[in-house]
XYZ file of C-alpha atoms in Angstrom:
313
model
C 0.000 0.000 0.000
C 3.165 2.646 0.813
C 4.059 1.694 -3.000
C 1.164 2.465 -4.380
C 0.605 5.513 -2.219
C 3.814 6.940 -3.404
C 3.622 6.439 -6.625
C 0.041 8.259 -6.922
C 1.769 11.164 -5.084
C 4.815 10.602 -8.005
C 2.003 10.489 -10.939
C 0.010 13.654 -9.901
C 3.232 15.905 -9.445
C 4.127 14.462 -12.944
C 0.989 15.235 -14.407
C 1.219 19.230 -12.696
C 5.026 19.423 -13.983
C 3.551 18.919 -17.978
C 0.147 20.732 -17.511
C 2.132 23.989 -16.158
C 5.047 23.423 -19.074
C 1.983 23.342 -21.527
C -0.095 26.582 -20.003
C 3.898 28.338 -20.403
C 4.255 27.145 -23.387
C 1.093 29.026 -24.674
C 2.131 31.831 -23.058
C 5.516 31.922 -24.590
C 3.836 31.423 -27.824
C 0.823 34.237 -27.192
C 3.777 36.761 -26.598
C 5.685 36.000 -29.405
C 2.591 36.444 -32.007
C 1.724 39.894 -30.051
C 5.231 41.258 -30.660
C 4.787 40.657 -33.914
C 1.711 41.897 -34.031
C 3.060 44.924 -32.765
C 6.088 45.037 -35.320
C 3.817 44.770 -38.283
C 0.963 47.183 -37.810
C 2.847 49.375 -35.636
C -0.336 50.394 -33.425
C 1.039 49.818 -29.914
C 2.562 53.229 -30.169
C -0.679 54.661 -31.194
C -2.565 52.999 -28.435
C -0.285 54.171 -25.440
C -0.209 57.277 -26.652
C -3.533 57.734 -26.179
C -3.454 56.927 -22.430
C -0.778 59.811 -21.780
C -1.727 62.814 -24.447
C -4.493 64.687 -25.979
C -4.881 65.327 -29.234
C -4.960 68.806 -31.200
C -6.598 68.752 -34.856
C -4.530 70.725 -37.511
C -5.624 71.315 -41.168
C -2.862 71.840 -43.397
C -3.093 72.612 -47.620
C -0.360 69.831 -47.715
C 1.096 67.146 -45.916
C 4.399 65.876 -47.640
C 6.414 63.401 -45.459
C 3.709 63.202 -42.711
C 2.142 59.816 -41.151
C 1.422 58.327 -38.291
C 4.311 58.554 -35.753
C 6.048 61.438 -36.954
C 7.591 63.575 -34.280
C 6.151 66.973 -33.270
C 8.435 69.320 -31.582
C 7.895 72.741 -29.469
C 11.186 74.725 -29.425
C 13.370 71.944 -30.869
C 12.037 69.249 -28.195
C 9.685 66.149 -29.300
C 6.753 66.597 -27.291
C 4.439 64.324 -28.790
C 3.461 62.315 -32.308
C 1.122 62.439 -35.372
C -1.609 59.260 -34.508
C -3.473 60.243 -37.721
C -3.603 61.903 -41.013
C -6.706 61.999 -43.261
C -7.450 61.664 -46.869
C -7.841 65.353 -48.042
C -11.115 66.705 -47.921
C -13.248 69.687 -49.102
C -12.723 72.190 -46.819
C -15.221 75.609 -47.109
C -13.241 78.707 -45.393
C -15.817 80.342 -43.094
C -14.602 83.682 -43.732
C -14.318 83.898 -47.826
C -16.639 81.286 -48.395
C -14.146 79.602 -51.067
C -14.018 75.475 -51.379
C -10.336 74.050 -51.076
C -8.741 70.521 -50.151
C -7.339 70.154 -47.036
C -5.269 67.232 -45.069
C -6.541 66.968 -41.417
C -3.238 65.811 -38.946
C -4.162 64.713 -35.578
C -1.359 65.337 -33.014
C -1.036 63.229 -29.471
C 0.466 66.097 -27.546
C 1.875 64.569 -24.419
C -0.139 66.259 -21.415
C 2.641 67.275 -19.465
C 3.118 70.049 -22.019
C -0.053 72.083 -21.468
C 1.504 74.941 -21.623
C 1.881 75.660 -25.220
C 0.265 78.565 -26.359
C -2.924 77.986 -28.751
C -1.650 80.796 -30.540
C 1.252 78.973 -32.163
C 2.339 78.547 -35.581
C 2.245 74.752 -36.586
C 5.109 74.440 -39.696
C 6.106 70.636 -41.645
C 9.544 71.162 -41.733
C 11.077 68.980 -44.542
C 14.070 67.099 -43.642
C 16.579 64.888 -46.254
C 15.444 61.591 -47.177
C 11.914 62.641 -47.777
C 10.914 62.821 -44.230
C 9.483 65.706 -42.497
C 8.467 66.766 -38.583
C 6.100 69.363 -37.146
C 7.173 71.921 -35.976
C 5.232 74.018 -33.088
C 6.539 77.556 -33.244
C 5.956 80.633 -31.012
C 6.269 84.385 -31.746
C 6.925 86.273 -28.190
C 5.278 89.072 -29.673
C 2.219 87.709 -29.974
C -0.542 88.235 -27.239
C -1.596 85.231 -25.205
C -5.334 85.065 -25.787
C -7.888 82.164 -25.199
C -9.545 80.776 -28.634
C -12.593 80.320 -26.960
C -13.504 83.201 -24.559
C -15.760 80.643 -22.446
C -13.302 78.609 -21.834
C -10.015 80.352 -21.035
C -7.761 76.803 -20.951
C -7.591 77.347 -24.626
C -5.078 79.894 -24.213
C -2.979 76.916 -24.513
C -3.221 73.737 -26.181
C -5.609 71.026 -25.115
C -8.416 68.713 -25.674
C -11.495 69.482 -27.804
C -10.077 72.825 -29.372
C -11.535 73.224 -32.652
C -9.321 72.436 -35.718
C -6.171 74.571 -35.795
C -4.989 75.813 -39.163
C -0.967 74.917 -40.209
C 1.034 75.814 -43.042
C 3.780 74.220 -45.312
C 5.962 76.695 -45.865
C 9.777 76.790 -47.639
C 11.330 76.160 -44.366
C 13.692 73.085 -44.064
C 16.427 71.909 -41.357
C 18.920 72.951 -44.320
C 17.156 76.148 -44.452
C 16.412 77.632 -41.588
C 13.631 80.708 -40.873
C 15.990 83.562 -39.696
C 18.511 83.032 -43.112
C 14.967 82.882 -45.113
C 13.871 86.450 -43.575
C 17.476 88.064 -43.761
C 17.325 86.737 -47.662
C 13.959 88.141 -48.336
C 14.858 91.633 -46.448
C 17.526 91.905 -48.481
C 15.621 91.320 -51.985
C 13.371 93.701 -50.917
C 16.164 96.259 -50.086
C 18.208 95.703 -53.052
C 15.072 95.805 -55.405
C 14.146 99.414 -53.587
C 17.717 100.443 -54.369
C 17.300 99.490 -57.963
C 14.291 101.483 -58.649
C 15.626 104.148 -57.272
C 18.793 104.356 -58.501
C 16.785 104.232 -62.331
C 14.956 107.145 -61.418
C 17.964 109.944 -61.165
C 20.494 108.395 -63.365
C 21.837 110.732 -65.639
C 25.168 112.723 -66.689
C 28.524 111.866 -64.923
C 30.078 113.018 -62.097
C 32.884 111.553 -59.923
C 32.305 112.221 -55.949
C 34.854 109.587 -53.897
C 32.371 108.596 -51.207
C 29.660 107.684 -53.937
C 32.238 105.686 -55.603
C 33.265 103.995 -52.479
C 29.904 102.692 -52.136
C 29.539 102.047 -55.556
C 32.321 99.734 -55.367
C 31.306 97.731 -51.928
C 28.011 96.882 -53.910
C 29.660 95.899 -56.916
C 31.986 93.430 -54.465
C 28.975 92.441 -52.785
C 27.105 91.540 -56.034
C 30.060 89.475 -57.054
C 29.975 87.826 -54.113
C 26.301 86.991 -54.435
C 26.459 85.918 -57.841
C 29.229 83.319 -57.080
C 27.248 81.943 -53.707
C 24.313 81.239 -55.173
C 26.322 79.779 -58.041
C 27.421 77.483 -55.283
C 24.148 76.988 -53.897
C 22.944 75.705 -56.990
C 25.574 73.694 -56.980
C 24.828 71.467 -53.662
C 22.071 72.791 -52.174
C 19.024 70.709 -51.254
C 15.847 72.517 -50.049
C 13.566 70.788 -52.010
C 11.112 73.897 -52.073
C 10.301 75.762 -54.939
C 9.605 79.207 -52.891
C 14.049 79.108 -52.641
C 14.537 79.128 -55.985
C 12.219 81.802 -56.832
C 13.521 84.228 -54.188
C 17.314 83.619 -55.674
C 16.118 84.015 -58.770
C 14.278 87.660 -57.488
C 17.733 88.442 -56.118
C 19.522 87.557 -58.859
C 17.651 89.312 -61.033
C 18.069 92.661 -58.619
C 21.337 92.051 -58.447
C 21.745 92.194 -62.084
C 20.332 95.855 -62.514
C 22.168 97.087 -60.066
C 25.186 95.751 -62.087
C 23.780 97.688 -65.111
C 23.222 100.781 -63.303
C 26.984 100.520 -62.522
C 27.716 100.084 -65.827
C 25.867 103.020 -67.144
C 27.647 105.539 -64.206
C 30.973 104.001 -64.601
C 30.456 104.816 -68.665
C 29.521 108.392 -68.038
C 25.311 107.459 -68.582
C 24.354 109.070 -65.643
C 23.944 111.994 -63.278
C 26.418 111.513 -60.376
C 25.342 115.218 -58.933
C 21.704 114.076 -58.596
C 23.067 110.783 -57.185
C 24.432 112.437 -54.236
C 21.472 115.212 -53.943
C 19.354 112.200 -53.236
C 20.163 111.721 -48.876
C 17.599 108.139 -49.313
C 19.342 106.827 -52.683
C 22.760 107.414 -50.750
C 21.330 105.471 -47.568
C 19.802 102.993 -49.650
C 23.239 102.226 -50.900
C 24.862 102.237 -47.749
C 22.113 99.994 -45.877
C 22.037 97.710 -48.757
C 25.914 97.008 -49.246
C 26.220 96.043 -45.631
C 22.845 93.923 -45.947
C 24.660 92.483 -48.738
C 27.756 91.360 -46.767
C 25.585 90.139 -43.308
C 23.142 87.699 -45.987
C 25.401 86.553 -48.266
C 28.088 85.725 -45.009
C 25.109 83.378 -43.856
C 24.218 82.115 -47.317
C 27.991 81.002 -47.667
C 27.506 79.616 -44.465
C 24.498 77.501 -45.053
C 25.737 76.279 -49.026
C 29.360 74.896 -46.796
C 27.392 72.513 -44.630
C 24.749 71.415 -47.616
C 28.466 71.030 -49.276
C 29.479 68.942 -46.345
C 26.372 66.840 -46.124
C 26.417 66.350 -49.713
C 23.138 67.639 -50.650
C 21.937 68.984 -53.920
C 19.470 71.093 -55.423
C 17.214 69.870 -58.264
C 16.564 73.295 -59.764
């Protein structure tokens, strides 16, 4: 009877030993085929996300390089992801009236950032390879106001805000905004310069500080014509909007090259030149904006150089 006894006892612990072996087993194997799960569709990311952010709706006219799980960033930090990006749609503009397609982006803003103003400018910023991020950018200048009076949360981002309107602009991580502005400024300046400079010229004259200026614009303009001769070389912005603003200054750049032409070969009036005090500070303002832009274009075409990047023009 001990025999027998003990071997029951042996038997049952036997039969425990393979039925826990076979409920691991099944776990082991459950585990694996939700890991790959995860690694196929990706969603898990998605999911959590949800737990630990809110979401903010954006309409942009364009999306390029955004899906689900691209980073958003507030002053150069990731602080959350896109979860979702429609189909475009027919938006109508409440203001105009007009009918246009636009791409609604959902963004799962993590909620320990609550304190980004409503009031921000949401930007895709293209990067190389095709891939892009949002970018949440703030202008201190801008007053802090709620977007719904009742509610004055929405001073900042949150929950339930109604859609938020973002843009797609020329920006890239190759081209940043401050060397954008300074380049635009200075099209603007130079292009002032040109028209008036074509209003006075006339018979010659030869006054030394005139000439001095004269001649730090027509080094500057040789300067700009080789840079963006470089940019076009190996830049990579992939943004229409840059080529059209080189070509603008290009093309400025070029009068003012025949307007030197004209007072170096006697066609023009160098007396009214100097009579004119905003022609003579245009020059002056516009030869030193000359040096400071095309010092940061330089700049800017040396690392696309070093990242070997080029520009499909």
């Amino acid at each position: 009877m001990r025999i027998r006894k003990g071997k029951q006892v042996t038997d049952y612990y036997t039969k425990q030993r393979k039925r826990n072996m076979l409920v691991g087993g099944f776990v082991i194997v459950a585990f694996c085929i939700f890991l790959w799960l995860i690694f196929i569709f990706g969603e898990l990311p998605v999911a959590v996300s949800g737990l630990r952010s809110f979401e903010v709706l954006v309409n942009f006219p364009q999306a390029p390089g955004v899906q689900k799980n691209t980073a958003v960033k507030y002053l150069g930090y990731q602080v959350g992801r896109v979860i979702g990006v429609t189909p475009p749609f027919l938006f109508t503009d409440s203001i105009t009236g007009k009918k246009y397609h636009q791409i609604k982006v959902t963004l799962a803003i993590d909620k320990q950032f609550r304190d980004i103003p409503s009031n921000v400018d949401i930007v895709i910023v293209k990067r190389s390879m095709a891939s892009s991020y949002v970018d949440l950018q703030v202008d201190p200048n801008r007053a802090l106001e709620p977007m719904d009076p009742k509610r004055p949360e929405t001073r900042f981002l949150t929950s339930n805000m109604p859609p938020l309107y973002g843009t797609t602009g020329m920006m890239s991580e190759f081209f940043p905004k401050d060397v954008k502005e300074k380049l635009e400024k200075l099209t603007d300046s130079v292009t002032r310069l040109a028209d008036s400079a074509n209003e006075i010229i006339g018979d010659k004259a030869n006054q030394a500080n005139i000439r001095q200026s004269l001649a730090n614009i027509n080094a500057a303009t040789a300067q700009a014509t080789e840079t963006l001769k470089s940019l076009k070389s190996f830049a990579d912005t992939g943004e229409d909007r840059i080529k059209q603003t080189a070509d603008k200054l290009a093309a400025a750049l070029d009068e003012i090259n025949v307007i030197l032409t004209r007072i170096n070969e006697g066609d023009g009036s160098m007396s009214k030149l100097i009579n004119d005090p905003q022609l003579y500070e245009n020059l002056l303002d516009s030869s030193q904006e000359l040096q400071l832009a095309l010092e940061q274009l330089k700049i800017l075409a040396a690392d696309m150089n070093k990242k070997g990047i080029k520009l499909k023009w």
